[in-house]
Amino acid sequence: GQAWTLEKGFREFDCLHHALSRKLNDMPKLPSKTFLPPVRAEPLNKRREGLEIYLQALVERKDALNSEELRNFLLLDIYYEDLVFNPPRLAKVLNKFPVGLRGFNWDKENNLLFTLISDMSVYSRIDSYLTNWQLKMEKDLENFTSMIGALECYIATGEGPFEFERLWLKPFDTQSICMHWDEKSSQVCVGLDNGEISVLFVDRDMNFKNSTEVLREKVHKARVMGVYIDNSRDCVYSIGLDKKLIMTKLTSKEIFSEKYVGEHPLTHMTIDRITRRAFIANKAHKVYICDITHPHIIHCLDLKCGGEIRAMELDPRNNFLFTASYTDGIINLWDLERPGREKYARLLGTLAGRPKVRVLKWSPSRNEIYVGSDDGTVTIWDVKKGESIYVIQTKVGEITEMAYDEQLRILIVSGKERQINVIASFSEIALNSSGSCLCNGSPSFSKKMTAKKYLPNLLLCSQQHKSNYIQPWTPMRMIFMGGQGRNTLSNIN
């Protein structure tokens, strides 16, 4: 085993706490600061005990122990020689976008990348609106449209991984909010801030270099929040802040179905094409399950969380539905039962995540969910154990869209800071020098604090073990020795 001694002052603990608080939820309580450093034995011992409890709580959490901040604080990479840490890493940054991103769609089969961009500056948008109004009054049709939102199409160059060149750009005189690419019909639909939907046909025979707008209609009275092209029915499904689910025919450009869904503005839509169901969330923590063949509400799920639902993911194979509240970060996992038995849907579990969740993605093969938030972090959750295991700090700003590729094991993240980040190496992370995965042996131990406390042995397991991150060292104990102002940690294995 390894043993090492660290000298840490309270200020260093405080810096660690603030750094972790920006990434992790439900942080343990750090002993309170005092105006003057304690010098008497009683307050010194009280602070040492508090720091020991604090550090113990941290090292028992996977997400904290996997963080770079705590590993550096404990010098694990230096002193724990058997540990080789291989966290998810930023593999590629795409940053050639003129304004912030609202979303994207990566078509791996056709080597296409569609990006939905919008001007995120309120003042810049107001200036563009005024410019467009002036050009319209002057009937300057050639220059009409100062771009506020746009749809871009990129194709892979083949010069390297995730190297793209732009084929075309479709500008809009309003914000572009949401999109859906239907590969079979070679059509892409965009929902706009003014209630319009735009459908473009992308010519496959011309290697996707040309696009033609086949539909531009105002179908909603408020912002469009979700769109979906159903080529088998030759129609577009759309939802908006006007509380409506609307179905529009592509050929005739006529609305053939219009239905209010609940009493509150709608925020997110997911379509199950096989069972012909739509899952529609709103700002009042409810999800409506709707039949889209003969449009009607089948059932309503009350999520029992605060505020609006902006993130939702469906697993049609296992009939699971994941939802995340933007307001309080509560993540729910629902068992939907089989089609026709939706009224028997039951809540399987709840996770307390960080607030302001915008996107949620699910990996069935890894039993993990990836949750993107406004603060630019992606939290990885182990669903079976119900705990967060890693937090990734991206460079995209407020996260607007994510995609996880099961085959390549990469996570693609877009945000308002004009960037797309490709995060790779979702592989075995806690490895010993021989390449075998390390996992916690979960030894039994007494909760009573003693003079010497030991790290448990880490047991070897096969490389097929599904745990890909450092497991919690339970218990990891520290010896606090004397000294005014600095606490000496002797870490013994």
XYZ file of C-alpha atoms in Angstrom:
493
model
C 0.000 0.000 0.000
C 0.883 3.663 -0.193
C 1.097 6.237 2.595
C 1.646 9.946 2.277
C 1.307 13.088 4.334
C -0.323 16.323 3.198
C -0.320 19.720 4.870
C -3.455 21.698 4.123
C -4.665 24.986 5.580
C -8.310 25.859 6.102
C -8.117 28.297 3.202
C -7.185 25.426 0.879
C -10.204 23.462 2.118
C -12.344 26.536 1.463
C -10.987 26.869 -2.096
C -11.679 23.180 -2.712
C -15.213 23.574 -1.407
C -15.976 26.537 -3.667
C -14.497 24.794 -6.724
C -16.547 21.635 -6.155
C -19.715 23.606 -5.351
C -19.690 25.016 -8.873
C -19.917 21.478 -10.282
C -21.531 19.217 -7.671
C -24.930 19.222 -6.053
C -25.666 18.712 -2.333
C -22.138 19.392 -1.121
C -21.344 18.435 2.506
C -21.071 21.293 4.979
C -17.646 22.813 5.508
C -16.840 24.042 9.046
C -17.644 27.730 9.310
C -15.005 30.417 9.042
C -13.858 32.444 12.037
C -12.703 36.052 12.072
C -9.387 35.039 13.687
C -7.623 31.647 13.398
C -8.455 29.433 16.393
C -5.578 28.989 18.833
C -7.138 27.178 21.790
C -7.296 23.394 21.833
C -11.084 23.071 21.929
C -11.939 25.105 18.779
C -8.925 23.581 16.974
C -10.152 20.052 17.697
C -13.686 20.993 16.699
C -12.459 22.335 13.356
C -10.305 19.233 12.731
C -13.252 16.963 13.445
C -15.422 19.008 11.090
C -12.817 18.843 8.333
C -12.460 15.098 8.817
C -16.215 14.605 8.478
C -16.242 16.904 5.448
C -13.406 15.096 3.663
C -14.861 11.695 4.510
C -18.171 12.722 2.947
C -16.371 13.840 -0.217
C -14.325 10.699 -0.789
C -17.404 8.516 -0.370
C -18.962 10.217 -3.411
C -18.034 9.033 -6.893
C -18.566 12.387 -8.543
C -16.312 14.149 -6.021
C -13.569 11.513 -6.104
C -13.627 11.524 -9.897
C -13.192 15.300 -9.967
C -9.846 16.807 -10.877
C -10.098 19.237 -7.950
C -10.234 16.551 -5.243
C -7.659 14.329 -6.953
C -5.234 17.252 -7.038
C -6.036 18.177 -3.446
C -5.214 14.640 -2.231
C -2.365 14.162 -4.762
C -3.878 10.837 -5.806
C -2.268 10.870 -9.250
C 1.164 11.220 -7.622
C 0.995 8.924 -4.629
C -1.537 6.263 -5.570
C 0.643 4.473 -8.100
C -1.800 1.694 -8.999
C -4.408 4.180 -10.133
C -4.549 5.267 -13.771
C -7.319 7.805 -14.233
C -8.744 8.163 -17.736
C -11.718 10.559 -17.545
C -13.901 11.716 -20.422
C -11.858 14.273 -22.331
C -12.535 17.092 -24.727
C -11.578 15.595 -28.087
C -12.730 18.307 -30.496
C -14.002 21.889 -30.456
C -16.036 23.226 -33.380
C -16.157 27.005 -33.074
C -16.694 28.460 -36.547
C -20.323 29.391 -35.954
C -21.284 33.071 -36.394
C -23.724 33.151 -33.431
C -24.834 30.847 -30.615
C -26.346 27.426 -31.207
C -29.914 26.435 -30.389
C -29.432 22.847 -31.468
C -27.907 20.432 -33.956
C -28.512 17.114 -35.666
C -25.629 14.824 -36.567
C -26.414 12.381 -39.390
C -23.536 9.933 -39.097
C -24.622 7.789 -42.049
C -24.590 10.683 -44.516
C -21.712 12.582 -42.829
C -23.968 15.601 -42.316
C -24.190 18.095 -39.486
C -27.183 20.420 -39.285
C -26.844 23.324 -36.856
C -29.551 25.684 -35.685
C -28.108 29.085 -34.800
C -29.620 32.253 -33.334
C -28.389 35.656 -32.272
C -28.307 35.435 -28.465
C -27.911 39.204 -27.908
C -31.202 41.007 -27.223
C -29.813 44.343 -28.436
C -28.473 42.808 -31.629
C -31.831 41.162 -32.330
C -33.685 44.445 -31.838
C -31.314 46.139 -34.299
C -31.897 43.330 -36.825
C -35.685 43.558 -36.438
C -35.533 47.319 -37.102
C -33.274 46.793 -40.127
C -35.645 44.177 -41.573
C -38.640 46.473 -41.005
C -36.836 49.342 -42.776
C -35.881 47.139 -45.736
C -39.447 45.913 -45.967
C -40.770 49.481 -46.048
C -38.258 50.339 -48.791
C -39.224 47.146 -50.663
C -35.562 46.198 -50.918
C -36.298 42.537 -51.585
C -32.744 41.624 -52.577
C -31.282 42.623 -49.222
C -34.350 41.802 -47.133
C -33.434 39.705 -44.081
C -30.855 40.754 -41.596
C -30.150 37.334 -40.114
C -31.486 36.687 -36.608
C -31.630 32.911 -36.846
C -30.464 30.373 -39.411
C -30.158 26.726 -40.340
C -26.725 25.565 -41.511
C -25.773 22.345 -43.274
C -22.215 20.967 -43.045
C -20.630 17.891 -44.602
C -17.567 15.988 -43.417
C -14.402 16.807 -45.337
C -12.677 13.496 -44.649
C -9.529 15.340 -43.550
C -9.924 14.291 -39.933
C -12.470 13.373 -37.261
C -15.230 15.959 -37.027
C -13.828 18.184 -39.740
C -16.730 19.806 -41.606
C -17.271 22.382 -44.316
C -20.461 24.363 -44.751
C -22.628 23.571 -47.777
C -25.362 26.160 -47.334
C -27.127 28.472 -44.891
C -30.822 29.287 -44.694
C -31.356 32.627 -42.854
C -34.506 33.583 -40.940
C -35.751 37.008 -39.880
C -36.660 35.624 -36.449
C -35.079 33.301 -33.904
C -34.783 29.643 -34.882
C -35.828 27.539 -31.879
C -36.036 23.822 -32.707
C -35.472 21.426 -35.587
C -35.956 17.864 -36.853
C -34.137 16.112 -39.714
C -35.940 13.231 -41.452
C -33.336 11.242 -43.349
C -35.861 9.118 -45.291
C -37.649 12.052 -46.907
C -34.484 14.193 -46.945
C -36.375 17.040 -45.288
C -35.550 19.234 -42.322
C -38.109 21.210 -40.340
C -37.374 24.323 -38.260
C -39.655 25.847 -35.627
C -39.404 29.623 -35.292
C -39.951 32.174 -32.558
C -42.837 33.897 -34.393
C -44.952 30.709 -34.571
C -43.924 29.708 -38.093
C -42.546 26.386 -39.271
C -40.190 26.063 -42.226
C -39.576 22.798 -44.088
C -36.640 22.453 -46.480
C -36.002 19.667 -48.961
C -32.284 18.820 -49.175
C -31.323 17.342 -52.546
C -29.535 14.049 -51.964
C -28.730 13.669 -55.682
C -26.737 16.896 -55.504
C -24.769 15.565 -52.524
C -26.931 17.718 -50.184
C -25.489 20.926 -51.646
C -28.892 22.394 -52.557
C -31.953 23.018 -50.412
C -35.437 24.234 -51.303
C -38.022 25.605 -48.908
C -41.214 23.597 -49.520
C -43.261 24.954 -46.622
C -43.301 28.212 -44.640
C -46.486 28.712 -42.648
C -47.493 30.433 -39.434
C -49.277 27.630 -37.588
C -48.862 28.771 -33.960
C -49.709 32.033 -32.213
C -46.525 31.884 -30.108
C -43.017 30.396 -30.161
C -42.716 26.889 -31.631
C -41.130 24.567 -29.047
C -40.987 21.239 -30.902
C -41.305 19.873 -34.454
C -41.291 16.405 -35.999
C -41.594 15.278 -39.651
C -43.693 12.128 -40.203
C -42.982 11.240 -43.828
C -45.311 8.201 -43.692
C -48.271 10.564 -43.149
C -46.834 13.462 -45.152
C -47.183 15.826 -42.217
C -45.398 17.843 -39.537
C -46.248 17.670 -35.832
C -45.541 20.843 -33.887
C -46.135 22.207 -30.382
C -45.867 25.770 -29.104
C -46.227 28.113 -26.188
C -49.840 28.582 -27.350
C -50.577 25.170 -25.693
C -51.448 23.475 -28.993
C -50.414 20.294 -30.787
C -50.841 21.008 -34.500
C -50.540 18.657 -37.478
C -49.831 20.240 -40.872
C -49.924 18.511 -44.264
C -46.721 18.976 -46.249
C -48.244 18.786 -49.743
C -51.430 20.814 -49.234
C -49.843 23.043 -46.508
C -53.098 22.841 -44.572
C -53.626 22.229 -40.862
C -55.681 19.043 -40.508
C -55.555 18.685 -36.719
C -55.325 21.267 -33.946
C -55.680 20.337 -30.291
C -55.064 22.024 -26.947
C -52.848 19.896 -24.692
C -53.416 20.930 -21.087
C -53.784 24.425 -19.701
C -50.152 25.579 -19.699
C -47.549 26.445 -22.380
C -45.870 23.401 -23.934
C -42.096 23.034 -23.708
C -40.891 19.716 -25.156
C -42.089 16.931 -27.458
C -40.819 13.397 -28.055
C -42.400 11.119 -30.677
C -42.575 7.312 -30.562
C -43.073 6.560 -34.237
C -43.714 2.823 -33.764
C -46.541 3.114 -31.236
C -47.832 6.379 -32.725
C -47.589 8.301 -29.461
C -46.397 11.797 -28.594
C -44.989 12.677 -25.167
C -45.530 16.385 -24.542
C -44.238 18.296 -21.504
C -45.386 21.672 -20.236
C -44.445 24.420 -17.789
C -46.564 22.931 -14.999
C -44.536 19.723 -14.364
C -46.858 17.524 -16.420
C -46.268 15.159 -19.358
C -49.180 14.286 -21.647
C -49.175 11.013 -23.573
C -51.096 11.594 -26.813
C -52.295 9.329 -29.616
C -51.189 10.927 -32.894
C -53.172 8.630 -35.209
C -56.503 9.948 -33.947
C -55.239 12.888 -31.890
C -56.360 12.709 -28.276
C -54.807 12.615 -24.809
C -54.305 9.078 -23.507
C -52.916 9.848 -20.080
C -51.247 12.610 -18.048
C -48.210 12.096 -15.805
C -47.903 14.503 -12.884
C -44.176 14.635 -12.197
C -44.471 16.114 -8.691
C -41.563 18.499 -9.222
C -41.286 22.237 -9.443
C -41.634 24.244 -12.624
C -41.268 23.477 -16.295
C -39.923 20.379 -18.030
C -37.376 21.162 -20.753
C -35.528 17.841 -20.915
C -37.089 14.489 -21.730
C -35.822 11.196 -23.165
C -37.761 8.093 -24.229
C -36.484 4.518 -24.235
C -39.109 2.791 -26.427
C -37.528 -0.637 -26.106
C -37.832 -0.739 -22.313
C -40.816 1.660 -22.099
C -38.864 4.064 -19.894
C -39.358 7.816 -19.842
C -36.790 10.167 -18.288
C -37.774 13.729 -17.404
C -35.849 16.606 -15.811
C -37.198 19.786 -14.288
C -35.569 23.028 -15.364
C -36.539 24.775 -12.132
C -35.286 22.407 -9.425
C -33.263 19.786 -11.347
C -35.396 16.826 -10.216
C -34.918 13.837 -12.561
C -37.692 11.221 -12.757
C -37.634 7.741 -14.281
C -41.027 6.356 -15.307
C -42.074 2.864 -16.330
C -44.721 3.553 -18.979
C -46.003 -0.030 -19.183
C -46.834 -1.314 -22.643
C -48.968 0.718 -25.088
C -52.588 0.711 -24.006
C -51.704 0.494 -20.317
C -50.342 4.013 -19.879
C -52.703 4.716 -16.960
C -50.698 2.160 -14.970
C -47.418 4.040 -15.507
C -45.401 4.225 -12.310
C -42.513 6.262 -10.999
C -39.427 4.063 -10.610
C -37.042 6.578 -9.085
C -36.099 10.189 -8.519
C -32.678 11.868 -8.605
C -31.877 15.266 -7.121
C -29.826 17.015 -9.803
C -28.633 20.562 -10.345
C -31.268 23.162 -11.311
C -31.719 24.655 -14.783
C -31.528 21.380 -16.704
C -31.932 21.852 -20.455
C -31.019 18.483 -22.015
C -31.077 14.837 -20.935
C -29.699 11.828 -22.826
C -29.834 8.140 -21.918
C -27.379 5.315 -22.643
C -29.123 1.913 -22.240
C -25.873 -0.036 -22.690
C -24.160 1.815 -19.846
C -27.213 2.480 -17.652
C -26.178 6.131 -17.509
C -27.925 9.414 -18.138
C -26.168 12.602 -19.201
C -27.725 15.826 -17.943
C -26.750 19.196 -19.436
C -27.420 22.443 -17.568
C -27.310 26.201 -18.012
C -23.965 26.402 -16.192
C -22.253 24.409 -18.966
C -21.835 21.214 -16.938
C -22.795 17.687 -17.945
C -23.520 15.407 -15.004
C -23.210 11.658 -15.532
C -25.587 9.565 -13.414
C -25.458 5.849 -12.673
C -29.157 4.985 -12.872
C -28.965 1.621 -11.124
C -27.138 3.039 -8.101
C -28.929 6.379 -8.214
C -25.819 8.512 -7.856
C -23.834 10.984 -9.933
C -20.412 9.652 -10.878
C -18.760 12.415 -12.901
C -19.263 16.068 -13.829
C -17.861 17.444 -17.085
C -17.254 21.177 -17.424
C -17.746 22.063 -21.096
C -16.766 25.245 -22.925
C -20.077 25.807 -24.700
C -21.756 28.067 -22.143
C -25.448 27.376 -21.599
C -26.032 23.900 -23.013
C -28.761 23.747 -25.660
C -28.459 20.253 -27.177
C -26.593 16.960 -26.731
C -26.241 13.665 -28.577
C -24.641 10.438 -27.348
C -23.342 7.847 -29.811
C -23.463 4.336 -28.347
C -21.051 2.889 -30.909
C -18.333 5.543 -30.763
C -18.966 6.373 -27.097
C -18.807 10.092 -27.655
C -20.988 12.871 -26.305
C -21.605 15.904 -28.525
C -22.652 19.117 -26.779
C -23.729 22.484 -28.203
C -24.283 25.771 -26.417
C -24.851 29.484 -26.664
C -21.113 30.320 -26.794
C -20.845 29.487 -30.531
C -19.283 26.089 -29.875
C -19.818 22.377 -30.229
C -17.721 20.172 -27.939
C -17.023 16.521 -28.735
C -16.276 14.611 -25.533
C -14.635 11.235 -25.981
C -13.133 8.327 -24.018
C -16.260 7.056 -22.278
C -14.335 3.881 -21.510
C -12.807 2.090 -18.556
C -11.562 4.871 -16.299
C -10.353 3.292 -13.087
C -7.582 0.962 -14.225
C -4.540 -0.578 -12.632
C -1.199 -0.800 -14.400
C -2.105 -4.127 -16.038
C -5.237 -2.694 -17.609
C -7.782 -4.434 -15.393
C -10.708 -2.428 -14.087
C -10.715 -1.488 -10.423
C -13.858 -1.486 -8.344
C -14.697 -1.075 -4.710
C -14.553 -4.166 -2.523
C -17.224 -2.653 -0.237
C -15.603 -3.914 2.991
C -17.492 -3.756 6.241
C -16.280 -1.168 8.720
C -17.207 0.479 11.964
C -18.610 4.004 11.844
C -16.785 4.827 15.082
C -13.932 7.299 14.529
C -10.602 5.831 15.590
C -7.007 7.084 15.668
C -6.013 5.140 12.522
C -8.421 4.574 9.687
C -7.632 2.711 6.521
C -8.483 2.696 2.868
C -10.210 -0.488 1.748
C -8.544 -2.848 -0.674
C -9.510 -2.343 -4.293
C -10.462 -5.622 -5.936
C -9.578 -6.588 -9.487
C -12.381 -7.453 -11.832
C -12.669 -8.204 -15.551
C -12.493 -5.506 -18.209
C -16.140 -6.227 -18.997
C -17.130 -4.642 -15.698
C -19.608 -1.870 -16.468
C -18.154 0.605 -13.995
C -16.067 3.063 -15.957
C -15.136 5.506 -13.253
C -13.256 5.490 -9.992
C -15.427 3.810 -7.390
C -15.946 5.429 -3.969
C -13.289 4.488 -1.422
C -15.450 3.549 1.525
C -14.135 4.398 4.003
C -11.204 6.680 3.230
C -9.892 8.091 6.501
C -7.434 10.816 7.412
C -5.307 11.419 10.508
C -5.338 15.092 11.540
C -2.239 16.146 13.457
C -1.453 19.328 15.380
C -0.433 22.723 14.153
C -2.017 26.131 14.282
C -3.563 27.276 11.023
C -2.603 24.155 9.014
C -3.938 20.632 9.269
C -1.629 17.755 8.477
C -3.284 14.818 6.743
C -1.594 11.448 6.941
C -3.193 9.146 4.411
C -2.498 5.488 5.219
C -3.282 2.398 3.165
